[in-house]
PDB file of C-alpha atoms and ligand atoms in Angstrom:
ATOM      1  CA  UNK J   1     112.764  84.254 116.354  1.00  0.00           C
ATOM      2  CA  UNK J   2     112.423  88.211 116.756  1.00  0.00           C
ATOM      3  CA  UNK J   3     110.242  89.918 113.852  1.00  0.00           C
ATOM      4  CA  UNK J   4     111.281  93.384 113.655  1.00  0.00           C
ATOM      5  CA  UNK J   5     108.466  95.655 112.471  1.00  0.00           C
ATOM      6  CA  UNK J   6     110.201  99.462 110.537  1.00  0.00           C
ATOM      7  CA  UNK J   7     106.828 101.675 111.229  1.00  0.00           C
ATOM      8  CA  UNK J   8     104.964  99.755 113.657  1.00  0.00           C
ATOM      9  CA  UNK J   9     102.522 102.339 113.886  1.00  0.00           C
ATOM     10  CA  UNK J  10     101.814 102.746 110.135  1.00  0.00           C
ATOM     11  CA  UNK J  11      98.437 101.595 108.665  1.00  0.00           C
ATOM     12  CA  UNK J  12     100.569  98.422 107.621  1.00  0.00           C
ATOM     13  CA  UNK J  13     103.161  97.804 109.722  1.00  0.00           C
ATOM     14  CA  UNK J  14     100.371  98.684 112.999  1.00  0.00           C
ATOM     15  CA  UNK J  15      98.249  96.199 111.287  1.00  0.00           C
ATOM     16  CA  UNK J  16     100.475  93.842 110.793  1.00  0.00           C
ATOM     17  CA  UNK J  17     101.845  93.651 114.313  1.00  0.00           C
ATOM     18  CA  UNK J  18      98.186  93.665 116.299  1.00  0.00           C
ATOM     19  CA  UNK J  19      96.726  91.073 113.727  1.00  0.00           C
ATOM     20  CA  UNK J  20     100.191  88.734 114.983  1.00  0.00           C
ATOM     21  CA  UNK J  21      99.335  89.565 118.348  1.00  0.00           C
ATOM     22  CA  UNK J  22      95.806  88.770 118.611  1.00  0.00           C
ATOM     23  CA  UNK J  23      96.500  85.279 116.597  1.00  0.00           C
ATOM     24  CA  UNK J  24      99.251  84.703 119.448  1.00  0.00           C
ATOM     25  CA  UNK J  25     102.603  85.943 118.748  1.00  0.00           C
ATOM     26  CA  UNK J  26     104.327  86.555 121.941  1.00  0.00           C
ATOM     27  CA  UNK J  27     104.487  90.569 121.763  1.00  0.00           C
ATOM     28  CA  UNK J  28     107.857  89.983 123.067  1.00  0.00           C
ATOM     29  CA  UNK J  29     109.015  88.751 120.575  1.00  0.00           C
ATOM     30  CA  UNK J  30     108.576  92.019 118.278  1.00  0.00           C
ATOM     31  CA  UNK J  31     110.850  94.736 117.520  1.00  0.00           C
ATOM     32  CA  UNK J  32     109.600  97.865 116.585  1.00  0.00           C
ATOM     33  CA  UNK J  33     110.642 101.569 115.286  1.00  0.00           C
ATOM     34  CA  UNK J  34     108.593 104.267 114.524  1.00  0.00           C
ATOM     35  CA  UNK J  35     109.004 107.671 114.189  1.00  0.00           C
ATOM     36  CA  UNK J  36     106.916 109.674 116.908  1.00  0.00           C
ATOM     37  CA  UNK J  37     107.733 107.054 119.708  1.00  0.00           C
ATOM     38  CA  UNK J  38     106.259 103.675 121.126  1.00  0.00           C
ATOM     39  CA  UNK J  39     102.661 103.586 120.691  1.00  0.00           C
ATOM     40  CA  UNK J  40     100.808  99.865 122.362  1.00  0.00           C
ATOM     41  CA  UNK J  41     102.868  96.560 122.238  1.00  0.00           C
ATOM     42  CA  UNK J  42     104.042  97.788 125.771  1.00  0.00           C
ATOM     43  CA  UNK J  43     105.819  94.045 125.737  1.00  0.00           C
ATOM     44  CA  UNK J  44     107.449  94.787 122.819  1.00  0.00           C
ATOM     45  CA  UNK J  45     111.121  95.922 122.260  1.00  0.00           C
ATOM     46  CA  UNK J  46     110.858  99.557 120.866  1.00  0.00           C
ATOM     47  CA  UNK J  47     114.360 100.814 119.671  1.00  0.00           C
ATOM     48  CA  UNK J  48     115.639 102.610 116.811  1.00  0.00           C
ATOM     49  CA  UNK J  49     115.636 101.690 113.198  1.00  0.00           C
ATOM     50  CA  UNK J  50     118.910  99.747 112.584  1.00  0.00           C
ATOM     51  CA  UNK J  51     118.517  97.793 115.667  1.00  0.00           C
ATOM     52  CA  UNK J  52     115.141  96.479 114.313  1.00  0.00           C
ATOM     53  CA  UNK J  53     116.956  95.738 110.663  1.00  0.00           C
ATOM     54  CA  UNK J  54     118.757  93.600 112.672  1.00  0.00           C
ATOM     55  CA  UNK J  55     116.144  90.835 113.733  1.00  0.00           C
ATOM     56  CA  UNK J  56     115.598  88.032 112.400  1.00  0.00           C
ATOM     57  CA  UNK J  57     113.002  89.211 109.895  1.00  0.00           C
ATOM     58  CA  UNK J  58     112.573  92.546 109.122  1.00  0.00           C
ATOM     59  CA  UNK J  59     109.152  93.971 107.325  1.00  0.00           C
ATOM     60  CA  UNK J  60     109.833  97.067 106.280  1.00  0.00           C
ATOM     61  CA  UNK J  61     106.726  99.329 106.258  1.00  0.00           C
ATOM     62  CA  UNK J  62     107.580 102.724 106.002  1.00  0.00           C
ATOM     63  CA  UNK J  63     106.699 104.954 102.855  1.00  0.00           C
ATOM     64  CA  UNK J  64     109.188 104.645 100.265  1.00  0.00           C
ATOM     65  CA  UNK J  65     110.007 108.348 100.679  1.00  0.00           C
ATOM     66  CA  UNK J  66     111.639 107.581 104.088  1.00  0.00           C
ATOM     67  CA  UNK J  67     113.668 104.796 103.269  1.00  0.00           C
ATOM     68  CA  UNK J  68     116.148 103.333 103.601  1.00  0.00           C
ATOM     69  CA  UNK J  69     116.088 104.061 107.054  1.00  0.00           C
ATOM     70  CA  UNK J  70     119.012 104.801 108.970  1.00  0.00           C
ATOM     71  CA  UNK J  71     121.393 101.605 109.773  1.00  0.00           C
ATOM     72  CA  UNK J  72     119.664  99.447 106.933  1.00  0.00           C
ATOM     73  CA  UNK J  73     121.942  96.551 106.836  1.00  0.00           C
ATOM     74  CA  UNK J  74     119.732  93.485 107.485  1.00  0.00           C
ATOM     75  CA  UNK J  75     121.152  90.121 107.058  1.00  0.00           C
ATOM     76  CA  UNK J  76     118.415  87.987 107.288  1.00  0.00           C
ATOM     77  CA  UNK J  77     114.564  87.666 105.586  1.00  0.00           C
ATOM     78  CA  UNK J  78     113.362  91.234 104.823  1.00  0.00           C
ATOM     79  CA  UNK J  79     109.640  90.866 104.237  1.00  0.00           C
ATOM     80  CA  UNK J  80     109.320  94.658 102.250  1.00  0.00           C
ATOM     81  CA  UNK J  81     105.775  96.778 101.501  1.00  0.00           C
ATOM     82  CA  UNK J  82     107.541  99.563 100.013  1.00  0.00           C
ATOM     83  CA  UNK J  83     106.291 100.664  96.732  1.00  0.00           C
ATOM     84  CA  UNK J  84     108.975 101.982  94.543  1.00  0.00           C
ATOM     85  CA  UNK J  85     112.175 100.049  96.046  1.00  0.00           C
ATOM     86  CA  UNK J  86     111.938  96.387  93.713  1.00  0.00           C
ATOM     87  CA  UNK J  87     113.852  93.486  94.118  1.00  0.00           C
ATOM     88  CA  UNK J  88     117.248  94.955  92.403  1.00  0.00           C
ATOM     89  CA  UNK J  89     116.783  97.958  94.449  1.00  0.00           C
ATOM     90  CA  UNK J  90     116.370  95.994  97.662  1.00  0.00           C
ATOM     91  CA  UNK J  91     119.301  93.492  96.696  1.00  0.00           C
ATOM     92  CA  UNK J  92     121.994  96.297  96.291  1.00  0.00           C
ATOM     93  CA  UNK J  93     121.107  97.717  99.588  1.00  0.00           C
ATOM     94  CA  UNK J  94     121.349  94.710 101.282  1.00  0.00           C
ATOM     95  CA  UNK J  95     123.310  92.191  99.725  1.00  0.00           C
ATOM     96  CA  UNK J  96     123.703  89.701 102.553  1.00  0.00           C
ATOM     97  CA  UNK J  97     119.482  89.633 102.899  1.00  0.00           C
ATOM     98  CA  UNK J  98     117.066  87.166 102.065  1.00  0.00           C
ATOM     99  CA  UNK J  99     114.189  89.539 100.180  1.00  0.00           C
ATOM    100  CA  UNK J 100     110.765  89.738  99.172  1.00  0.00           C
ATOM    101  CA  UNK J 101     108.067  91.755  98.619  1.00  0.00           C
ATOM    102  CA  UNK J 102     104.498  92.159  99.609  1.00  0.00           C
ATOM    103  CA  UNK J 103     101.887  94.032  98.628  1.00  0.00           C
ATOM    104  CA  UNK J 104      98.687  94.170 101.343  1.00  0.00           C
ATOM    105  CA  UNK J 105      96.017  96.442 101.055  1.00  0.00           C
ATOM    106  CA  UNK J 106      93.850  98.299 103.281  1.00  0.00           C
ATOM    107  CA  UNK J 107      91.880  95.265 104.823  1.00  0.00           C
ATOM    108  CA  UNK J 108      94.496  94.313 106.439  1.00  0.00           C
ATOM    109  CA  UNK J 109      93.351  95.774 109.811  1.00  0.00           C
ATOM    110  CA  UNK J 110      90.050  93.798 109.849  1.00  0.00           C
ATOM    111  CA  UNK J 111      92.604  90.859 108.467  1.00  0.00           C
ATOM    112  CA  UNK J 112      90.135  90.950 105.381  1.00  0.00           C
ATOM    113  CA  UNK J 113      94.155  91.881 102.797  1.00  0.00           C
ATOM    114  CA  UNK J 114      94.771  89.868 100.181  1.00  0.00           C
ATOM    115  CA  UNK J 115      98.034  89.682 100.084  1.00  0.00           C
ATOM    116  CA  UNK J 116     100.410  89.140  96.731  1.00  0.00           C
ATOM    117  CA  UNK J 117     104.428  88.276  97.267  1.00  0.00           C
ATOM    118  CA  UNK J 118     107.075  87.724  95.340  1.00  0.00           C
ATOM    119  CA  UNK J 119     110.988  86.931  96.055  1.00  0.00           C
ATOM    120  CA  UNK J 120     113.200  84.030  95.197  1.00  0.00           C
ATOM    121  CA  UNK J 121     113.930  82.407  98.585  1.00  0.00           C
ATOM    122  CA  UNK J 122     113.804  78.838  99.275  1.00  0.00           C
ATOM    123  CA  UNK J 123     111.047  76.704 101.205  1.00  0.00           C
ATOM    124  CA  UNK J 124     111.287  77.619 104.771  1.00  0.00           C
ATOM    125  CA  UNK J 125     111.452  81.187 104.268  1.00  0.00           C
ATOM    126  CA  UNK J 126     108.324  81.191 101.932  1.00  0.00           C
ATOM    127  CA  UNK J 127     106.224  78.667 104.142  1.00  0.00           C
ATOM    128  CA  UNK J 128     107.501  81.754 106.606  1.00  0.00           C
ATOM    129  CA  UNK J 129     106.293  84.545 104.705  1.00  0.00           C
ATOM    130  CA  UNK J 130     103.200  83.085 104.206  1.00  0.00           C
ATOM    131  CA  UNK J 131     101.989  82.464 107.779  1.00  0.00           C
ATOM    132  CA  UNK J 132     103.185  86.194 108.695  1.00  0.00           C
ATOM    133  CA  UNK J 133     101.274  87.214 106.256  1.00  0.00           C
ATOM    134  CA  UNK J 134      98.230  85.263 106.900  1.00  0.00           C
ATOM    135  CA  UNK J 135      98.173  87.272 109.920  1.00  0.00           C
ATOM    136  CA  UNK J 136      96.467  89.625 107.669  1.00  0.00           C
ATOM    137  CA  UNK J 137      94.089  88.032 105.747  1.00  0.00           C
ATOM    138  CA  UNK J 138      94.676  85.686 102.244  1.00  0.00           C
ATOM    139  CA  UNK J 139      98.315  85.625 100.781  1.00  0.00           C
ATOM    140  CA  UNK J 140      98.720  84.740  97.091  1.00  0.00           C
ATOM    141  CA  UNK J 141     102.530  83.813  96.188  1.00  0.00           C
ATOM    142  CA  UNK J 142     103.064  85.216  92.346  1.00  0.00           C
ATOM    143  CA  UNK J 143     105.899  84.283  90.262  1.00  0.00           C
ATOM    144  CA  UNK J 144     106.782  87.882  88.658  1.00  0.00           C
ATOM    145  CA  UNK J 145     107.873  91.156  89.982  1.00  0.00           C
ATOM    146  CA  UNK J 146     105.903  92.643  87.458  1.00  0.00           C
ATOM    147  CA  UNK J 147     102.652  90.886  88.745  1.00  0.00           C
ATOM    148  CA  UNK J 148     103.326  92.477  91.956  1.00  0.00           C
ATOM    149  CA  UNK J 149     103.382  96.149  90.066  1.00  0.00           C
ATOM    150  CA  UNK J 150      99.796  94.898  88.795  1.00  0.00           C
ATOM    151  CA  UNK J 151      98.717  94.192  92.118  1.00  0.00           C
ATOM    152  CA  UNK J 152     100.088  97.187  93.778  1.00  0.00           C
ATOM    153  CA  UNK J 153      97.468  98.742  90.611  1.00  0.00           C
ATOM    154  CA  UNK J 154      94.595  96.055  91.697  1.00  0.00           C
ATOM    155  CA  UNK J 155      93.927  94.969  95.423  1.00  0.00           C
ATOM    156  CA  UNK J 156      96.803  97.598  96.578  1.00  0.00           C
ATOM    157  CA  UNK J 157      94.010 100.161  95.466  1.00  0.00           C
ATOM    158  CA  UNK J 158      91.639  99.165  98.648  1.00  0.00           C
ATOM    159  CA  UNK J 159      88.698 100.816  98.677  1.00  0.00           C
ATOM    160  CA  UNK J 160      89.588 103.601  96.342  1.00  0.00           C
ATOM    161  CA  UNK J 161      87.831 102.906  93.524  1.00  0.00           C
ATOM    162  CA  UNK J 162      84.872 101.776  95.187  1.00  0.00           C
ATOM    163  CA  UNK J 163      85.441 105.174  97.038  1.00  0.00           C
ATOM    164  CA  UNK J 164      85.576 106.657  93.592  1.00  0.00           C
ATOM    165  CA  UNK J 165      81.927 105.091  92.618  1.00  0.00           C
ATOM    166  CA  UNK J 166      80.406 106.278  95.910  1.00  0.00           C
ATOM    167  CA  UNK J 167      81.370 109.914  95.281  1.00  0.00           C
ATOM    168  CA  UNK J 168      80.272 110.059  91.397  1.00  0.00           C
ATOM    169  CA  UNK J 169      76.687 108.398  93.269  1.00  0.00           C
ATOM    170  CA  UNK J 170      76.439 110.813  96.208  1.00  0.00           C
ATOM    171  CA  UNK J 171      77.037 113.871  93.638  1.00  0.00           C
ATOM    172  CA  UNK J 172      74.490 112.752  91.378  1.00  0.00           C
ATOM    173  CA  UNK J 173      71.786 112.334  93.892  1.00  0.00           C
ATOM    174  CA  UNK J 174      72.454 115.388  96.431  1.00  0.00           C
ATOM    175  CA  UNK J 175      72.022 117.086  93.024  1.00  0.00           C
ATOM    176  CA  UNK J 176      68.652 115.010  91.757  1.00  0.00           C
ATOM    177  CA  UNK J 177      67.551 117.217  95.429  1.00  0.00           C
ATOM    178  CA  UNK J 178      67.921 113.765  98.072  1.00  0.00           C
ATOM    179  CA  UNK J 179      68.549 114.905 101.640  1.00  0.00           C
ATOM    180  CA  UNK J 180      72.163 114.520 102.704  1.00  0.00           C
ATOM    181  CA  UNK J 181      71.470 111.619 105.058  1.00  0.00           C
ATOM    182  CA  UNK J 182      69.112 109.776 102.500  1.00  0.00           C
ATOM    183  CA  UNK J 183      71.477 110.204 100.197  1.00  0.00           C
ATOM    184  CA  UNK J 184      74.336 109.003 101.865  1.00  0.00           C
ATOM    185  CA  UNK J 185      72.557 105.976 103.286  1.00  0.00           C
ATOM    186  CA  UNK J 186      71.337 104.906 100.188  1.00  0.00           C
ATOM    187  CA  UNK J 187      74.703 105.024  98.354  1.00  0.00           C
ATOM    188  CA  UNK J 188      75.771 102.964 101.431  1.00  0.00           C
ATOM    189  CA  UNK J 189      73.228 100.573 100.569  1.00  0.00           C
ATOM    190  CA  UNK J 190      74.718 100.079  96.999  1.00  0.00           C
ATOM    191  CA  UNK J 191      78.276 100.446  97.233  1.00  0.00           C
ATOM    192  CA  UNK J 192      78.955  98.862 100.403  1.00  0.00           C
ATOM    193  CA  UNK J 193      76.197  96.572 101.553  1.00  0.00           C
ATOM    194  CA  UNK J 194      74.780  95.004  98.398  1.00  0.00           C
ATOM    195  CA  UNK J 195      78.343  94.567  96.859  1.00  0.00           C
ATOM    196  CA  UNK J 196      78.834  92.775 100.147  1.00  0.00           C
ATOM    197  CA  UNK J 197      76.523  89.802  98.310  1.00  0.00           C
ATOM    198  CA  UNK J 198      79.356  89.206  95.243  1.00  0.00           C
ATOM    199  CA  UNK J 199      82.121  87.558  97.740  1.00  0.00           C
ATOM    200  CA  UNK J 200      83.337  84.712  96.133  1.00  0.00           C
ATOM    201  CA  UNK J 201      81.248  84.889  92.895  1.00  0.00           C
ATOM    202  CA  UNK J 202      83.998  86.602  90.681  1.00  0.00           C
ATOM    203  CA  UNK J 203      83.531  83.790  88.103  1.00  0.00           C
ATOM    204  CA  UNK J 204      79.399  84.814  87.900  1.00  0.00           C
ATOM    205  CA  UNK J 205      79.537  88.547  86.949  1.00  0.00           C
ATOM    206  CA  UNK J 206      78.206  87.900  83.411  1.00  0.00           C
ATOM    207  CA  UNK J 207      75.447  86.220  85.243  1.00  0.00           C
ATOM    208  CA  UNK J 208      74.785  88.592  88.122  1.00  0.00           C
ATOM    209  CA  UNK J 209      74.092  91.154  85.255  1.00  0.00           C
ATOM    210  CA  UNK J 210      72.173  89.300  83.172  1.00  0.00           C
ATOM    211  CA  UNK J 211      70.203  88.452  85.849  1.00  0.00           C
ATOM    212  CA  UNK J 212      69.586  92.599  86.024  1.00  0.00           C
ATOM    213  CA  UNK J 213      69.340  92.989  82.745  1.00  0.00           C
ATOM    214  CA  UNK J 214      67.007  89.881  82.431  1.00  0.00           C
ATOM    215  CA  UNK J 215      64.008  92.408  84.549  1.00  0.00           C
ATOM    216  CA  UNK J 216      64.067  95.040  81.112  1.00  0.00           C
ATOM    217  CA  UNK J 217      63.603  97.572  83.758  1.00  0.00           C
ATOM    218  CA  UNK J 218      65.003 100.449  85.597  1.00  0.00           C
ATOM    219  CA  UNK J 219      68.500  98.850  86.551  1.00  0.00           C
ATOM    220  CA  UNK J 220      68.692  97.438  83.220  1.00  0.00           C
ATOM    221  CA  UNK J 221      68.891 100.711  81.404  1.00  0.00           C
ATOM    222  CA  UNK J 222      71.197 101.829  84.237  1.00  0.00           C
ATOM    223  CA  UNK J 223      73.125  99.402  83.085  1.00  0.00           C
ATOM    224  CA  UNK J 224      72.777  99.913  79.699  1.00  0.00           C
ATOM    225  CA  UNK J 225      73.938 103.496  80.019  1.00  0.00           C
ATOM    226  CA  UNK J 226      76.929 102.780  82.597  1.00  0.00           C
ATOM    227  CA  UNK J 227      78.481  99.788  80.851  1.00  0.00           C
ATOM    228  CA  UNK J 228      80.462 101.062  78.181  1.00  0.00           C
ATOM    229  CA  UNK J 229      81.977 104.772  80.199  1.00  0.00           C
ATOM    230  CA  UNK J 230      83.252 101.936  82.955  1.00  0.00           C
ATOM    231  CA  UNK J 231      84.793  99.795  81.411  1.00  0.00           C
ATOM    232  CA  UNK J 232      86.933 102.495  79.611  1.00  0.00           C
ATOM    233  CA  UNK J 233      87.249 104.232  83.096  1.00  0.00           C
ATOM    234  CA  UNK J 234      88.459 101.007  84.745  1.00  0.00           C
ATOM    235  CA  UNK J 235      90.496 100.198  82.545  1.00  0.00           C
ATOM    236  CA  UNK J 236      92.117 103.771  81.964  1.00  0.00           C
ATOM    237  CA  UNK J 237      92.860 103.266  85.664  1.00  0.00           C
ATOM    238  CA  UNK J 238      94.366  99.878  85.892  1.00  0.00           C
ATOM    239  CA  UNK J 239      96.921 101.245  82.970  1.00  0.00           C
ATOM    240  CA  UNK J 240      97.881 104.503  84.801  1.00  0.00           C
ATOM    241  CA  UNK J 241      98.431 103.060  87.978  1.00  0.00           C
ATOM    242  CA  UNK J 242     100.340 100.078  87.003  1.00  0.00           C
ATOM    243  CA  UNK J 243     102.414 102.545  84.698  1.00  0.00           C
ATOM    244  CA  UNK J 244     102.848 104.786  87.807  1.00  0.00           C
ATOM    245  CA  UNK J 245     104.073 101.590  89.250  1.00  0.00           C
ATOM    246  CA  UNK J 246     106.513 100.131  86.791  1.00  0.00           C
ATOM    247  CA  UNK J 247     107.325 104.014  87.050  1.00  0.00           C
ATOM    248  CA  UNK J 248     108.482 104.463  89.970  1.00  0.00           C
ATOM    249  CA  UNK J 249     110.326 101.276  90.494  1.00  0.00           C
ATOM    250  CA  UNK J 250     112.370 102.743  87.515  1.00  0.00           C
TER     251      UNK J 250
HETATM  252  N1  NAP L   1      98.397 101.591 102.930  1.00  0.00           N
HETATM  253  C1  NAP L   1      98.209 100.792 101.890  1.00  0.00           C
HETATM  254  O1  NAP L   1      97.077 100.409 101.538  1.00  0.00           O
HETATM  255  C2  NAP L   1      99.404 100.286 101.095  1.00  0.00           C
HETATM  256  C3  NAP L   1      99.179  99.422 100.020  1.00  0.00           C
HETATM  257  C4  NAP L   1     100.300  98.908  99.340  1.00  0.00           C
HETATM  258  C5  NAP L   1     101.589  99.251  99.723  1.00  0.00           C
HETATM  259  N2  NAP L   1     101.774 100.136 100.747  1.00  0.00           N
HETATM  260  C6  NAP L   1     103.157 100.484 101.120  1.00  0.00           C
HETATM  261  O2  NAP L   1     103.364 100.073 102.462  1.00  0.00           O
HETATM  262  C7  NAP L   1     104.235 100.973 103.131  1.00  0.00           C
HETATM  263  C8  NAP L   1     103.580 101.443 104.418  1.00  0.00           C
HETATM  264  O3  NAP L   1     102.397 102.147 104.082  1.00  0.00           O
HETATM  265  P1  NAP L   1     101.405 102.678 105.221  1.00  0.00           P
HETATM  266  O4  NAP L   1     100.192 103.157 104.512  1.00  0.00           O
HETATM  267  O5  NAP L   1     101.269 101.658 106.314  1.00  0.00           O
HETATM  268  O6  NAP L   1     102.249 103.936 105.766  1.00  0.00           O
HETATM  269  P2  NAP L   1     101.917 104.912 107.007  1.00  0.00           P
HETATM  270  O7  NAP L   1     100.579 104.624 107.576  1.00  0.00           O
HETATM  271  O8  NAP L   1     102.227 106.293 106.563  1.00  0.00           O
HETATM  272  O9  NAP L   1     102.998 104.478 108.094  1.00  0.00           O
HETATM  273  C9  NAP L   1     104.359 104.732 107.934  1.00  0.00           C
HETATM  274  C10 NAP L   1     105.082 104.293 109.200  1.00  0.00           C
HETATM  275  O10 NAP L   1     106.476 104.516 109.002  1.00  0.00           O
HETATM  276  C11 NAP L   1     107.012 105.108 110.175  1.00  0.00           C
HETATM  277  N3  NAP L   1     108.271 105.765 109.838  1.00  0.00           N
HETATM  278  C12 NAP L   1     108.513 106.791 108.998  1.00  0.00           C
HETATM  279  N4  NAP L   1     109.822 107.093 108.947  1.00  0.00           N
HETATM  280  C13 NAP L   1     110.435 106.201 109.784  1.00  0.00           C
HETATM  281  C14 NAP L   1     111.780 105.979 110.167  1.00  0.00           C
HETATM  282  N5  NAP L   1     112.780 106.721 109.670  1.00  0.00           N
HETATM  283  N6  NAP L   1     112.049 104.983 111.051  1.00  0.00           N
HETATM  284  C15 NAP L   1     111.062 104.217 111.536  1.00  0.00           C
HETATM  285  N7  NAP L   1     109.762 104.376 111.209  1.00  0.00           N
HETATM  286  C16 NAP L   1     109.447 105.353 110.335  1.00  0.00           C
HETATM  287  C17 NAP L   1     105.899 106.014 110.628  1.00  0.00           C
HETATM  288  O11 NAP L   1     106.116 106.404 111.971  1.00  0.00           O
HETATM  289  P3  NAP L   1     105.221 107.531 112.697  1.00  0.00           P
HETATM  290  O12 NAP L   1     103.862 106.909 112.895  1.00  0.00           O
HETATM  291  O13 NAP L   1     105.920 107.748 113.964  1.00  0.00           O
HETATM  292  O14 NAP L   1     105.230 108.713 111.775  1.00  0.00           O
HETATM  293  C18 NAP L   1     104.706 105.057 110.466  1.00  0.00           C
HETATM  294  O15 NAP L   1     104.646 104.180 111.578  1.00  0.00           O
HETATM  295  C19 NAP L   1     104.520 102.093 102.144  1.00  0.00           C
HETATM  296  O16 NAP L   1     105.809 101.918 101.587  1.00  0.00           O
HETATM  297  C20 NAP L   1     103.457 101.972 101.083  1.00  0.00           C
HETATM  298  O17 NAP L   1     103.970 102.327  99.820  1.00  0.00           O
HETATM  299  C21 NAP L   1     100.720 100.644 101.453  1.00  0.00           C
END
């Protein structure tokens, strides 16, 4: 079987392809476009964009601004990343093609994605999906195209809204008077480092506050101030982007 790979050298597509490598797909075995010229996978078949829509699965991982791309006409799986082009959209381009869609998010270089899908295909091409995926990091199989939207608002955010949390931190302490490098480190410490401690404890949030809140001190009446503003920030978020999404499927 020959996975063909439309922008191999994207931050998804480049991911995607090492991450199958390194776990011990025969690089051979790939074909791949871009639009600059082969970059790595030296093994690799690099060739234009309709030859590669013609492997036997295609992941399509260009931005949705430059597809379809030329020669389109896939007949087998098409695993697609694409924002913007759903299911419908997807179908009436290729009619004769086996389709789904993925959403994985900026992890997926360090395989730390966590991966949503959707598509109606049978067994063996989801058990398929799945372990291409996996490449990647954790793949979650939803039932909805509109779940997908919601994810392409949640995980498919990556580190942006941690990103967002770091900045508002960093501007409030460079102008409380912290040197640069203090202040940089120490928003490290919170945003990345110590948020490192809540993998897998999702279901204990309430818990991990209270346990803040339980000291009466100076966290607690960070707290106490932040709570309400974030939640109505979050959650003015989540809407807008998961409009923007059902948006521009439209
Ligand atoms: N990045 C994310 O976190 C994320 C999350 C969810 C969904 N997505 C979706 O995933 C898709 C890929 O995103 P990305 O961030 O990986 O994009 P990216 O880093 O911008 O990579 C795009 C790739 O497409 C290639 N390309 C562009 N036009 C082409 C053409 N006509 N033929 C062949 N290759 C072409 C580019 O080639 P060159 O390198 O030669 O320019 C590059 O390799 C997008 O549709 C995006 O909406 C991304």
């Amino acid at each position: 079987m020959r996975l063909g790979i439309l922008g191999a050298t994207g931050w998804l597509g480049g991911a995607l392809a090492a991450r199958l490598v390194a776990g011990g797909w025969p690089e051979a075995r790939l074909v791949l476009a871009n639009r600059s010229g082969p970059r790595g996978f030296p093994l690799a078949e690099w060739t234009d964009a309709a030859a590669v829509a013609r492997a036997d699965v295609v992941v399509v991982a260009v931005r949705p601004e430059d597809f379809p791309t030329p020669g389109f006409a896939p007949d087998g799986l098409v695993i697609s990343f694409a924002t913007v082009w759903t299911l419908d959209k997807l179908r009436a381009l290729a009619p004769r093609a086996r389709i789904v869609r993925a959403m994985p998010n900026s992890g997926a270089p360090q395989g730390a994605s966590y991966t949503p899908w959707v598509g109606d295909v049978g067994p063996g091409d989801a058990e398929l999906v799945m372990k291409l995926l996996s490449a990647m990091g954790e793949v979650v199989r939803l039932t909805s195209e509109d779940q997908l939207d919601y994810m392409a608002a949640l995980p498919g955010s990556g580190m942006a809204y941690p990103a967002l949390m770091a900045q508002a931190m960093l501007t409030h302490a460079r102008a409380f008077g912290l040197p640069e490098a203090v202040a940089q480190r120490a928003v490290q410490a919170v945003v990345v480092q110590a948020a490192s401690g809540l993998l897998g404890r999702m279901g204990d949030l309430d818990a991990v506050l209270d346990l803040y809140r339980g000291y009466r001190g100076v966290t607690a009446a960070g707290i106490a101030a932040a709570a309400p503003g974030m939640a109505q920030a979050m959650s003015a978020a989540l809407e807008a982007a998961h409009a923007k999404a059902v948006d521009l499927g439209r």
